[in-house]
Amino acid sequence: MKPQIPFDNSYARLPDRFFARTQPTPVAEPQLIHLNRALALNLGLDPDWLASPAGTEILAGNRIAEGSEPIATAYAGHQFGNFVPQLGDGRALLLGEVLDRDGQRRDIQLKGSGPTPFSRRGDGRAALGPVLREYLVSEAMAALGIPTTRALAAVATGERVVRETLLPGAVLTRIAASHIRVGTFQFFAARDDIAGLRALADYVLERHYPEARAAEKPYHALLAEVAARQAELVARWLLVGFIHGVMNTDNMSVAGETIDYGPCAFMDAYHPRTVFSSIDQHARYAYGAQPQIALWNLSRLAEALLPLLDPDEPRAVTEAEEALSSFGPRFEAAFHGGLNRKLGLATMQEGDPVLAGDLLKLMAENQADFTLTFRNLSRACEAAEADEAVRSLFVDPTAYDRWAVRWRQRQAEEPGDAASKAAAMRAVNPAFIPRNHRVEEMIEAAVERADFAPFEDLLAVLARPYDDQPMYARYAEAPRGGGIGYRTFCGT
Ligand code: AMP
Ligand code: MG
């Protein structure tokens, strides 16, 4: 009989020091909370089997699927700027990889599957609240079109985990292009393990950057390509008001996906200094700091790669600087191009970044809701009477009126009719994001009352973020007070 999940385990074929072979720890009473059927099909898996008791046992870590070779991967990382030479999967296990319908290799990982040799003092478990948050927000990001890890399933364990209080436990099945992080490179660099570093770089080139492998200087091309994807990714975050919250180098994927949804959150009222994470006391990972932090992390990746770039260190440093030099322009182009599309401007003119920047400045001064401002602008683009829906978001509505005159002048220079411009704007300005107050309500219902209806509702509405869904209008509303003062906590 053919195995239910056609695992291949290319990472487990790398040298032994890349990981620890570890079995998941079974849980008391696995119960499937939700299965992502569409994703299962895309991975070539049978959703009915996955949802069956036998499938659920695998998604809970109670049984190992045929062909799976579970491993906890080793990595290091800078956490809030401080280097930790060994982190690793402390509560996650890579079950293996599958080739999806498009022939892409994807990791299947359990998160919350019990202790590993990398757990340090942790219990290796995950609480239900953070599992549902990651499920919902990563799926919302995917629906927004932003590269991200995906959620295949959430399973309740029937066990409690000890945090500040006792909380219900859960296991998330996460799908990723890979789980290789900047910190994975740092792990080998910190040990002067050049052979390991080279094996990892070659693996990443083959898996994620085959075109760079053919370049004259493959490791230089690798660094430049990782930087390019990261520049695009962070621009996409900013354009929807996403704050990752804990951009440590161990939480940055070299494949360019958003990964590790812990204290992440979407901004309500716009302000570039917005921070939600309770542990980010110095605002290191504030909304507007994300591009600089991405570059800082890439500089740590460059440092780790130095021995591969050139045997002569000064020359290697020059190579690294050269490879990273395109990050800034690439980010600026992606960000300003994206802002223009949000404003319904298909072409780019010299004054456009100032026009967009002035709107953002006014939004910050007037505590305007980020998502609603742009969504409502999409209506105002077609009908000036819809201006009221935008201006009322500003503490001083006349600030918008003055800016709107300039916007309309610029709009008039664009080809196309108002209806098609408005449609183009709606396609990039979501009506629905995972609003923090709704995410909190959803978690409270699930944790306090085992009521998963709000989770299902939110998941459904966030799957179509760019469509007006009148019956879900309440999910588009901003919280009272602009969400200022909202706090998130690390997923542990
Ligand atoms: P994170 O903040 O989730 O990115 O995790 C940082 C590090 O702490 C990683 O090495 C995790 O594997 C580890 N870790 C987080 N939570 C736990 C836990 N409950 N048990 C064991 N290790 C954990
Ligand atoms: Mg992490």
Short mmCIF file of C-alpha atoms and ligand atoms in Angstrom, two decimals:
data_model
loop_
_atom_site.label_atom_id
_atom_site.label_comp_id
_atom_site.label_asym_id
_atom_site.label_seq_id
_atom_site.Cartn_x
_atom_site.Cartn_y
_atom_site.Cartn_z
CA MET A 1 0.00 0.00 0.00
CA LYS A 2 1.22 3.47 -0.83
CA PRO A 3 2.04 5.65 2.22
CA GLN A 4 -0.65 8.19 3.14
CA ILE A 5 1.87 11.02 3.11
CA PRO A 6 4.58 10.55 0.46
CA PHE A 7 7.40 11.89 2.61
CA ASP A 8 10.83 12.64 1.34
CA ASN A 9 13.40 13.72 3.93
CA SER A 10 16.12 15.69 2.20
CA TYR A 11 17.00 17.75 5.28
CA ALA A 12 17.39 14.58 7.34
CA ARG A 13 19.97 13.42 4.77
CA LEU A 14 22.24 16.36 5.64
CA PRO A 15 25.04 15.68 8.17
CA ASP A 16 23.97 14.54 11.64
CA ARG A 17 25.01 17.75 13.35
CA PHE A 18 22.26 19.64 11.48
CA PHE A 19 19.52 18.19 13.71
CA ALA A 20 18.55 15.76 16.43
CA ARG A 21 16.39 12.77 15.56
CA THR A 22 13.51 13.08 18.00
CA GLN A 23 10.08 11.50 18.35
CA PRO A 24 7.03 13.57 19.23
CA THR A 25 5.55 12.97 22.67
CA PRO A 26 2.01 11.56 22.43
CA VAL A 27 -0.86 13.61 23.86
CA ALA A 28 -3.79 12.44 25.98
CA GLU A 29 -6.80 13.05 23.78
CA PRO A 30 -6.15 14.39 20.32
CA GLN A 31 -9.10 16.17 18.75
CA LEU A 32 -9.01 17.85 15.38
CA ILE A 33 -10.04 21.50 15.68
CA HIS A 34 -9.62 22.41 12.05
CA LEU A 35 -8.12 20.97 8.90
CA ASN A 36 -7.14 23.15 5.96
CA ARG A 37 -8.68 21.01 3.24
CA ALA A 38 -7.68 23.23 0.32
CA LEU A 39 -4.07 23.22 1.47
CA ALA A 40 -4.14 19.45 2.01
CA LEU A 41 -5.28 19.00 -1.59
CA ASN A 42 -2.58 21.36 -2.80
CA LEU A 43 -0.03 19.21 -0.99
CA GLY A 44 -1.42 16.13 -2.69
CA LEU A 45 -2.80 14.75 0.60
CA ASP A 46 -6.20 13.21 1.21
CA PRO A 47 -8.18 15.57 3.48
CA ASP A 48 -10.69 12.89 4.49
CA TRP A 49 -7.92 10.63 5.69
CA LEU A 50 -6.16 13.51 7.50
CA ALA A 51 -9.43 14.33 9.29
CA SER A 52 -9.98 10.68 10.27
CA PRO A 53 -8.87 9.38 13.68
CA ALA A 54 -5.76 7.85 12.05
CA GLY A 55 -4.84 11.15 10.36
CA THR A 56 -5.51 13.12 13.53
CA GLU A 57 -3.12 10.86 15.46
CA ILE A 58 -0.38 11.86 13.06
CA LEU A 59 -1.27 15.55 13.28
CA ALA A 60 -1.10 15.24 17.08
CA GLY A 61 2.26 13.45 17.10
CA ASN A 62 0.72 10.31 18.60
CA ARG A 63 1.76 8.22 15.63
CA ILE A 64 4.57 8.56 13.11
CA ALA A 65 3.45 8.37 9.50
CA GLU A 66 5.11 5.82 7.31
CA GLY A 67 8.19 7.35 5.67
CA SER A 68 8.51 10.22 8.15
CA GLU A 69 11.87 10.75 9.91
CA PRO A 70 11.13 13.37 12.56
CA ILE A 71 13.95 15.76 13.41
CA ALA A 72 14.44 18.84 15.55
CA THR A 73 16.63 21.20 13.54
CA ALA A 74 19.58 23.08 14.98
CA TYR A 75 19.89 26.83 14.70
CA ALA A 76 21.30 29.82 16.54
CA GLY A 77 20.15 33.43 16.47
CA HIS A 78 20.30 37.00 17.59
CA GLN A 79 17.42 37.57 19.99
CA PHE A 80 16.77 41.31 20.43
CA GLY A 81 20.34 41.90 19.28
CA ASN A 82 22.03 39.37 21.59
CA PHE A 83 23.63 36.34 20.03
CA VAL A 84 22.56 32.92 21.33
CA PRO A 85 24.79 30.22 19.78
CA GLN A 86 22.26 27.45 20.24
CA LEU A 87 18.48 27.69 19.96
CA GLY A 88 16.98 25.03 17.68
CA ASP A 89 13.51 23.50 17.50
CA GLY A 90 12.59 23.36 21.16
CA ARG A 91 8.93 22.59 20.61
CA ALA A 92 8.70 21.70 16.96
CA LEU A 93 9.56 18.70 14.83
CA LEU A 94 10.05 18.47 11.11
CA LEU A 95 8.15 15.36 10.03
CA GLY A 96 9.53 15.51 6.52
CA GLU A 97 8.88 17.11 3.15
CA VAL A 98 6.39 16.54 0.37
CA LEU A 99 6.28 17.80 -3.20
CA ASP A 100 3.12 19.83 -3.72
CA ARG A 101 0.93 20.00 -6.82
CA ASP A 102 3.28 22.57 -8.35
CA GLY A 103 6.31 20.39 -7.69
CA GLN A 104 7.48 22.64 -4.85
CA ARG A 105 9.10 20.94 -1.87
CA ARG A 106 7.25 21.87 1.34
CA ASP A 107 8.10 21.08 4.96
CA ILE A 108 5.51 19.51 7.22
CA GLN A 109 6.25 20.48 10.80
CA LEU A 110 4.48 19.89 14.09
CA LYS A 111 4.65 22.78 16.54
CA GLY A 112 3.94 21.96 20.18
CA SER A 113 4.84 18.27 19.83
CA GLY A 114 6.85 17.86 23.02
CA PRO A 115 10.39 18.37 24.26
CA THR A 116 13.49 17.99 22.09
CA PRO A 117 17.21 18.20 22.87
CA PHE A 118 16.86 21.94 22.09
CA SER A 119 14.06 22.64 24.59
CA ARG A 120 16.32 24.09 27.30
CA ARG A 121 13.88 24.80 30.13
CA GLY A 122 10.76 24.78 27.96
CA ASP A 123 8.11 22.08 27.95
CA GLY A 124 8.02 21.66 24.18
CA ARG A 125 4.30 22.40 24.15
CA ALA A 126 2.06 25.10 22.72
CA ALA A 127 -1.06 26.63 24.21
CA LEU A 128 -4.31 26.71 22.24
CA GLY A 129 -4.50 30.53 22.03
CA PRO A 130 -1.15 31.04 20.25
CA VAL A 131 -1.84 28.05 17.98
CA LEU A 132 -5.15 29.56 16.83
CA ARG A 133 -3.53 32.99 16.47
CA GLU A 134 -0.78 31.57 14.24
CA TYR A 135 -3.31 29.53 12.27
CA LEU A 136 -5.55 32.49 11.63
CA VAL A 137 -2.93 35.17 10.98
CA SER A 138 -0.75 33.01 8.71
CA GLU A 139 -3.81 32.02 6.66
CA ALA A 140 -4.91 35.67 6.53
CA MET A 141 -1.46 36.62 5.23
CA ALA A 142 -1.66 33.91 2.57
CA ALA A 143 -5.07 35.20 1.46
CA LEU A 144 -3.61 38.71 1.28
CA GLY A 145 -1.05 37.30 -1.15
CA ILE A 146 1.94 37.68 1.17
CA PRO A 147 4.58 34.92 1.26
CA THR A 148 4.10 32.99 4.48
CA THR A 149 4.21 29.62 6.16
CA ARG A 150 0.79 28.00 6.14
CA ALA A 151 -1.37 26.21 8.67
CA LEU A 152 -2.52 22.72 7.72
CA ALA A 153 -4.20 21.71 10.96
CA ALA A 154 -4.80 22.52 14.59
CA VAL A 155 -5.36 19.68 17.05
CA ALA A 156 -6.39 20.02 20.70
CA THR A 157 -4.29 17.77 22.93
CA GLY A 158 -6.73 17.23 25.81
CA GLU A 159 -3.85 18.26 28.07
CA ARG A 160 -3.11 21.45 29.97
CA VAL A 161 0.07 23.43 29.57
CA VAL A 162 1.54 25.40 32.45
CA ARG A 163 2.02 29.06 31.62
CA GLU A 164 1.14 31.86 34.02
CA THR A 165 -2.04 29.84 34.45
CA LEU A 166 -3.06 26.39 33.23
CA LEU A 167 -4.16 26.58 29.61
CA PRO A 168 -5.49 24.07 27.11
CA GLY A 169 -2.78 22.69 24.83
CA ALA A 170 -2.74 22.28 21.06
CA VAL A 171 -0.49 21.23 18.20
CA LEU A 172 -0.20 23.18 14.96
CA THR A 173 0.82 21.55 11.71
CA ARG A 174 2.83 24.12 9.81
CA ILE A 175 3.75 24.02 6.15
CA ALA A 176 6.76 25.99 4.90
CA ALA A 177 8.93 26.34 1.81
CA SER A 178 11.51 25.35 4.40
CA HIS A 179 12.29 26.14 8.02
CA ILE A 180 15.84 27.29 7.32
CA ARG A 181 16.54 30.57 9.04
CA VAL A 182 19.28 33.19 9.09
CA GLY A 183 20.03 31.62 12.48
CA THR A 184 20.65 28.24 10.85
CA PHE A 185 23.64 29.76 9.03
CA GLN A 186 24.75 31.44 12.23
CA PHE A 187 24.73 28.08 14.01
CA PHE A 188 27.54 26.75 11.79
CA ALA A 189 29.41 30.05 11.51
CA ALA A 190 29.56 30.33 15.32
CA ARG A 191 31.27 26.92 15.42
CA ASP A 192 33.72 27.75 12.60
CA ASP A 193 32.16 24.75 10.88
CA ILE A 194 32.92 25.77 7.30
CA ALA A 195 32.01 22.36 5.88
CA GLY A 196 28.61 22.57 7.57
CA LEU A 197 28.12 26.12 6.35
CA ARG A 198 28.94 25.12 2.80
CA ALA A 199 26.64 22.08 2.93
CA LEU A 200 23.81 24.31 4.19
CA ALA A 201 24.44 27.00 1.57
CA ASP A 202 24.52 24.39 -1.19
CA TYR A 203 21.29 22.87 0.10
CA VAL A 204 19.56 26.28 0.17
CA LEU A 205 20.83 27.11 -3.31
CA GLU A 206 19.46 23.88 -4.69
CA ARG A 207 16.15 24.07 -2.88
CA HIS A 208 15.30 27.77 -3.03
CA TYR A 209 17.60 29.55 -5.47
CA PRO A 210 18.48 27.19 -8.34
CA GLU A 211 19.12 30.13 -10.67
CA ALA A 212 21.73 31.52 -8.24
CA ARG A 213 23.47 28.15 -8.18
CA ALA A 214 24.33 28.65 -11.83
CA ALA A 215 25.74 32.14 -11.20
CA GLU A 216 29.44 32.89 -11.46
CA LYS A 217 29.61 33.45 -7.68
CA PRO A 218 26.79 31.29 -6.25
CA TYR A 219 27.16 32.32 -2.57
CA HIS A 220 27.23 35.99 -3.48
CA ALA A 221 24.13 35.43 -5.60
CA LEU A 222 22.52 33.55 -2.71
CA LEU A 223 23.00 36.48 -0.33
CA ALA A 224 21.74 38.98 -2.90
CA GLU A 225 18.66 36.85 -3.63
CA VAL A 226 17.78 36.33 0.03
CA ALA A 227 18.11 40.10 0.50
CA ALA A 228 15.85 40.77 -2.49
CA ARG A 229 13.11 38.47 -1.23
CA GLN A 230 13.34 39.97 2.23
CA ALA A 231 13.07 43.50 0.83
CA GLU A 232 9.93 42.52 -1.07
CA LEU A 233 8.50 40.74 1.95
CA VAL A 234 8.95 43.58 4.42
CA ALA A 235 7.49 46.03 1.89
CA ARG A 236 4.43 43.78 1.67
CA TRP A 237 4.13 43.74 5.47
CA LEU A 238 4.21 47.53 5.65
CA LEU A 239 1.60 47.86 2.92
CA VAL A 240 -0.97 45.96 4.99
CA GLY A 241 0.06 47.29 8.41
CA PHE A 242 1.58 44.04 9.65
CA ILE A 243 4.00 44.05 12.56
CA HIS A 244 5.92 40.81 12.98
CA GLY A 245 6.87 41.65 16.53
CA VAL A 246 9.90 39.42 17.02
CA MET A 247 12.21 39.70 14.03
CA ASN A 248 15.06 37.84 15.66
CA THR A 249 17.46 36.25 13.18
CA ASP A 250 16.10 32.82 14.13
CA ASN A 251 12.65 34.00 13.02
CA MET A 252 13.71 35.08 9.52
CA SER A 253 13.30 32.47 6.80
CA VAL A 254 15.93 32.42 4.06
CA ALA A 255 13.17 31.36 1.64
CA GLY A 256 11.51 34.77 2.10
CA GLU A 257 8.35 33.63 3.86
CA THR A 258 6.83 35.25 6.92
CA ILE A 259 7.53 32.79 9.73
CA ASP A 260 6.98 32.43 13.48
CA TYR A 261 3.77 34.18 14.36
CA GLY A 262 4.22 34.91 18.04
CA PRO A 263 3.46 38.44 19.16
CA CYS A 264 2.59 39.66 15.66
CA ALA A 265 -0.37 41.96 15.09
CA PHE A 266 -1.94 44.25 12.52
CA MET A 267 -1.98 47.93 13.25
CA ASP A 268 -5.33 49.70 13.60
CA ALA A 269 -4.62 53.46 13.91
CA TYR A 270 -1.56 54.25 11.82
CA HIS A 271 1.66 55.22 13.51
CA PRO A 272 5.14 54.16 12.37
CA ARG A 273 6.32 53.65 15.94
CA THR A 274 3.54 51.18 16.78
CA VAL A 275 4.71 48.24 18.90
CA PHE A 276 2.42 45.59 20.37
CA SER A 277 4.78 43.03 21.84
CA SER A 278 5.05 43.31 25.61
CA ILE A 279 8.69 42.13 25.55
CA ASP A 280 9.81 44.63 22.92
CA GLN A 281 10.45 47.36 25.45
CA HIS A 282 12.81 49.39 23.30
CA ALA A 283 10.56 49.28 20.22
CA ARG A 284 13.28 47.43 18.30
CA TYR A 285 10.65 45.74 16.15
CA ALA A 286 8.21 48.65 15.71
CA TYR A 287 6.21 48.82 12.47
CA GLY A 288 8.44 51.42 10.82
CA ALA A 289 11.68 49.83 12.05
CA GLN A 290 11.08 46.59 10.15
CA PRO A 291 13.04 47.47 6.98
CA GLN A 292 16.16 48.47 8.94
CA ILE A 293 15.86 45.37 11.10
CA ALA A 294 15.57 43.14 8.05
CA LEU A 295 18.79 44.68 6.75
CA TRP A 296 20.43 44.23 10.15
CA ASN A 297 19.48 40.55 10.09
CA LEU A 298 20.76 40.21 6.53
CA SER A 299 24.06 41.71 7.68
CA ARG A 300 24.27 38.90 10.25
CA LEU A 301 23.62 36.41 7.44
CA ALA A 302 26.36 38.08 5.39
CA GLU A 303 28.78 37.77 8.32
CA ALA A 304 28.00 34.09 8.62
CA LEU A 305 28.60 33.61 4.89
CA LEU A 306 31.94 35.49 4.79
CA PRO A 307 34.12 32.34 4.68
CA LEU A 308 32.24 31.20 1.58
CA LEU A 309 32.34 34.55 -0.19
CA ASP A 310 36.12 34.84 -0.43
CA PRO A 311 39.07 33.27 1.39
CA ASP A 312 40.49 36.77 1.86
CA GLU A 313 38.44 38.47 4.58
CA PRO A 314 38.60 42.09 3.38
CA ARG A 315 37.58 40.91 -0.07
CA ALA A 316 34.77 38.83 1.43
CA VAL A 317 33.49 41.90 3.29
CA THR A 318 33.46 43.89 0.05
CA GLU A 319 31.52 41.07 -1.62
CA ALA A 320 29.00 40.99 1.21
CA GLU A 321 28.48 44.75 1.15
CA GLU A 322 28.01 44.65 -2.57
CA ALA A 323 25.42 41.85 -2.30
CA LEU A 324 23.43 43.77 0.32
CA SER A 325 23.65 47.14 -1.40
CA SER A 326 20.54 46.43 -3.45
CA PHE A 327 18.35 45.88 -0.38
CA GLY A 328 17.56 49.60 0.12
CA PRO A 329 16.61 50.41 -3.48
CA ARG A 330 14.70 47.15 -3.80
CA PHE A 331 12.70 47.86 -0.66
CA GLU A 332 12.00 51.47 -1.66
CA ALA A 333 10.81 50.40 -5.10
CA ALA A 334 8.53 47.70 -3.69
CA PHE A 335 7.17 49.96 -0.96
CA HIS A 336 6.55 53.05 -3.07
CA GLY A 337 5.25 51.00 -5.99
CA GLY A 338 2.83 49.36 -3.57
CA LEU A 339 1.76 52.68 -2.05
CA ASN A 340 1.05 54.01 -5.51
CA ARG A 341 -1.18 51.05 -6.26
CA LYS A 342 -2.95 51.60 -2.95
CA LEU A 343 -3.65 55.16 -4.12
CA GLY A 344 -4.93 53.97 -7.48
CA LEU A 345 -1.91 55.22 -9.40
CA ALA A 346 -0.76 52.68 -11.95
CA THR A 347 2.20 54.76 -13.10
CA MET A 348 4.99 56.27 -10.99
CA GLN A 349 5.75 59.99 -11.15
CA GLU A 350 8.44 61.91 -9.38
CA GLY A 351 6.24 63.52 -6.74
CA ASP A 352 4.31 60.36 -5.86
CA PRO A 353 6.37 59.23 -2.85
CA VAL A 354 5.83 62.68 -1.33
CA LEU A 355 2.09 62.54 -1.96
CA ALA A 356 1.86 59.10 -0.32
CA GLY A 357 4.24 60.07 2.47
CA ASP A 358 2.17 63.16 3.26
CA LEU A 359 -0.96 61.02 3.58
CA LEU A 360 0.82 58.68 6.00
CA LYS A 361 2.04 61.65 8.01
CA LEU A 362 -1.49 63.05 8.27
CA MET A 363 -2.83 59.61 9.20
CA ALA A 364 -0.28 59.39 12.02
CA GLU A 365 -1.13 62.87 13.28
CA ASN A 366 -4.83 62.11 13.13
CA GLN A 367 -4.88 58.52 14.38
CA ALA A 368 -6.54 57.36 11.19
CA ASP A 369 -7.20 53.65 10.86
CA PHE A 370 -4.69 52.27 8.33
CA THR A 371 -6.87 49.64 6.68
CA LEU A 372 -10.08 51.66 6.56
CA THR A 373 -8.36 54.77 5.21
CA PHE A 374 -7.14 52.93 2.13
CA ARG A 375 -10.27 50.82 1.70
CA ASN A 376 -12.50 53.87 1.91
CA LEU A 377 -10.22 55.79 -0.45
CA SER A 378 -11.05 53.08 -2.99
CA ARG A 379 -14.67 54.22 -2.76
CA ALA A 380 -13.81 57.91 -2.77
CA CYS A 381 -11.89 57.30 -5.99
CA GLU A 382 -15.19 56.59 -7.73
CA ALA A 383 -17.54 58.92 -5.90
CA ALA A 384 -16.55 62.12 -4.14
CA GLU A 385 -19.52 61.72 -1.76
CA ALA A 386 -17.62 58.76 -0.27
CA ASP A 387 -15.01 61.24 0.98
CA GLU A 388 -16.93 61.45 4.24
CA ALA A 389 -16.07 57.81 4.99
CA VAL A 390 -12.38 58.67 4.75
CA ARG A 391 -12.33 62.13 6.36
CA SER A 392 -14.30 60.94 9.39
CA LEU A 393 -11.38 58.63 10.22
CA PHE A 394 -9.19 61.69 10.86
CA VAL A 395 -9.27 63.59 14.16
CA ASP A 396 -9.16 66.73 12.02
CA PRO A 397 -11.10 65.82 8.86
CA THR A 398 -9.96 68.97 7.04
CA ALA A 399 -6.43 67.51 6.99
CA TYR A 400 -7.78 64.89 4.61
CA ASP A 401 -9.71 67.42 2.53
CA ARG A 402 -6.54 69.36 1.73
CA TRP A 403 -4.65 66.22 0.81
CA ALA A 404 -7.53 64.86 -1.28
CA VAL A 405 -7.35 67.87 -3.60
CA ARG A 406 -3.76 66.95 -4.50
CA TRP A 407 -4.65 63.25 -4.81
CA ARG A 408 -7.48 63.98 -7.24
CA GLN A 409 -5.26 66.21 -9.35
CA ARG A 410 -2.74 63.40 -9.59
CA GLN A 411 -5.48 60.81 -10.22
CA ALA A 412 -6.71 62.87 -13.18
CA GLU A 413 -3.35 62.34 -14.90
CA GLU A 414 -3.78 58.57 -14.80
CA PRO A 415 -5.31 56.71 -17.73
CA GLY A 416 -8.48 54.67 -17.18
CA ASP A 417 -11.95 55.42 -15.84
CA ALA A 418 -12.86 55.85 -12.20
CA ALA A 419 -14.60 52.47 -11.94
CA SER A 420 -11.59 50.50 -13.12
CA LYS A 421 -9.26 52.54 -10.89
CA ALA A 422 -11.50 51.85 -7.91
CA ALA A 423 -11.56 48.14 -8.71
CA ALA A 424 -7.76 48.11 -8.91
CA MET A 425 -7.61 49.87 -5.54
CA ARG A 426 -9.98 47.38 -3.92
CA ALA A 427 -7.75 44.56 -5.16
CA VAL A 428 -4.80 45.87 -3.12
CA ASN A 429 -6.55 47.54 -0.17
CA PRO A 430 -8.10 44.82 1.98
CA ALA A 431 -11.42 45.35 3.71
CA PHE A 432 -10.59 42.61 6.20
CA ILE A 433 -7.47 42.04 8.28
CA PRO A 434 -7.22 39.99 11.49
CA ARG A 435 -8.23 42.83 13.80
CA ASN A 436 -6.67 42.41 17.23
CA HIS A 437 -9.91 42.81 19.15
CA ARG A 438 -11.53 40.12 17.00
CA VAL A 439 -8.55 37.78 17.35
CA GLU A 440 -8.72 38.21 21.14
CA GLU A 441 -12.47 37.49 21.19
CA MET A 442 -11.88 34.39 19.07
CA ILE A 443 -9.14 33.13 21.41
CA GLU A 444 -11.23 33.83 24.49
CA ALA A 445 -14.20 31.89 23.10
CA ALA A 446 -11.98 28.92 22.22
CA VAL A 447 -9.96 28.87 25.44
CA GLU A 448 -12.68 29.74 27.96
CA ARG A 449 -15.68 28.05 26.37
CA ALA A 450 -14.29 25.58 23.80
CA ASP A 451 -16.36 27.58 21.33
CA PHE A 452 -14.67 27.51 17.93
CA ALA A 453 -17.44 29.27 15.99
CA PRO A 454 -15.67 32.67 16.08
CA PHE A 455 -12.49 30.97 14.80
CA GLU A 456 -14.40 29.43 11.90
CA ASP A 457 -16.13 32.73 11.12
CA LEU A 458 -12.93 34.74 11.15
CA LEU A 459 -11.14 32.17 9.05
CA ALA A 460 -13.94 32.31 6.45
CA VAL A 461 -14.04 36.10 6.24
CA LEU A 462 -10.25 36.47 6.13
CA ALA A 463 -10.01 34.01 3.26
CA ARG A 464 -11.49 36.74 1.01
CA PRO A 465 -9.91 39.93 2.36
CA TYR A 466 -10.42 42.02 -0.76
CA ASP A 467 -14.13 41.25 -1.21
CA ASP A 468 -16.85 43.32 0.39
CA GLN A 469 -18.71 40.80 2.51
CA PRO A 470 -21.65 42.77 3.87
CA MET A 471 -22.79 40.03 6.27
CA TYR A 472 -19.36 40.23 7.92
CA ALA A 473 -19.17 44.03 8.03
CA ARG A 474 -18.56 43.96 11.79
CA TYR A 475 -15.20 42.28 11.18
CA ALA A 476 -14.07 45.26 9.09
CA GLU A 477 -14.69 47.76 11.88
CA ALA A 478 -11.86 49.37 13.78
CA PRO A 479 -11.79 49.01 17.57
CA ARG A 480 -12.74 51.92 19.75
CA GLY A 481 -9.77 54.15 20.53
CA GLY A 482 -7.80 52.97 17.48
CA GLY A 483 -6.50 49.89 19.25
CA ILE A 484 -3.88 51.95 21.06
CA GLY A 485 -2.61 50.16 24.18
CA TYR A 486 -3.14 46.66 22.74
CA ARG A 487 -0.47 44.21 23.94
CA THR A 488 0.68 40.85 22.59
CA PHE A 489 2.78 38.18 24.26
CA CYS A 490 5.27 35.68 22.95
CA GLY A 491 3.77 32.41 21.79
CA THR A 492 5.50 30.42 24.53
P1 AMP B 1 10.28 31.74 19.51
O1 AMP B 1 10.26 32.91 20.41
O2 AMP B 1 9.00 30.98 19.41
O3 AMP B 1 10.84 32.07 18.16
O4 AMP B 1 11.29 30.67 20.17
C1 AMP B 1 12.63 30.95 20.49
C2 AMP B 1 13.29 29.68 20.95
O5 AMP B 1 12.68 29.17 22.15
C3 AMP B 1 13.25 28.54 19.95
O6 AMP B 1 14.45 27.81 20.04
C4 AMP B 1 12.07 27.73 20.43
O7 AMP B 1 12.14 26.38 20.02
C5 AMP B 1 12.22 27.84 21.95
N1 AMP B 1 10.93 27.65 22.63
C6 AMP B 1 9.88 28.49 22.63
N2 AMP B 1 8.87 28.00 23.37
C7 AMP B 1 9.26 26.80 23.84
C8 AMP B 1 8.66 25.79 24.67
N3 AMP B 1 7.42 25.92 25.15
N4 AMP B 1 9.40 24.69 24.94
C9 AMP B 1 10.64 24.55 24.46
N5 AMP B 1 11.26 25.46 23.68
C10 AMP B 1 10.59 26.57 23.37
MG MG B 2 11.17 31.15 16.52
#
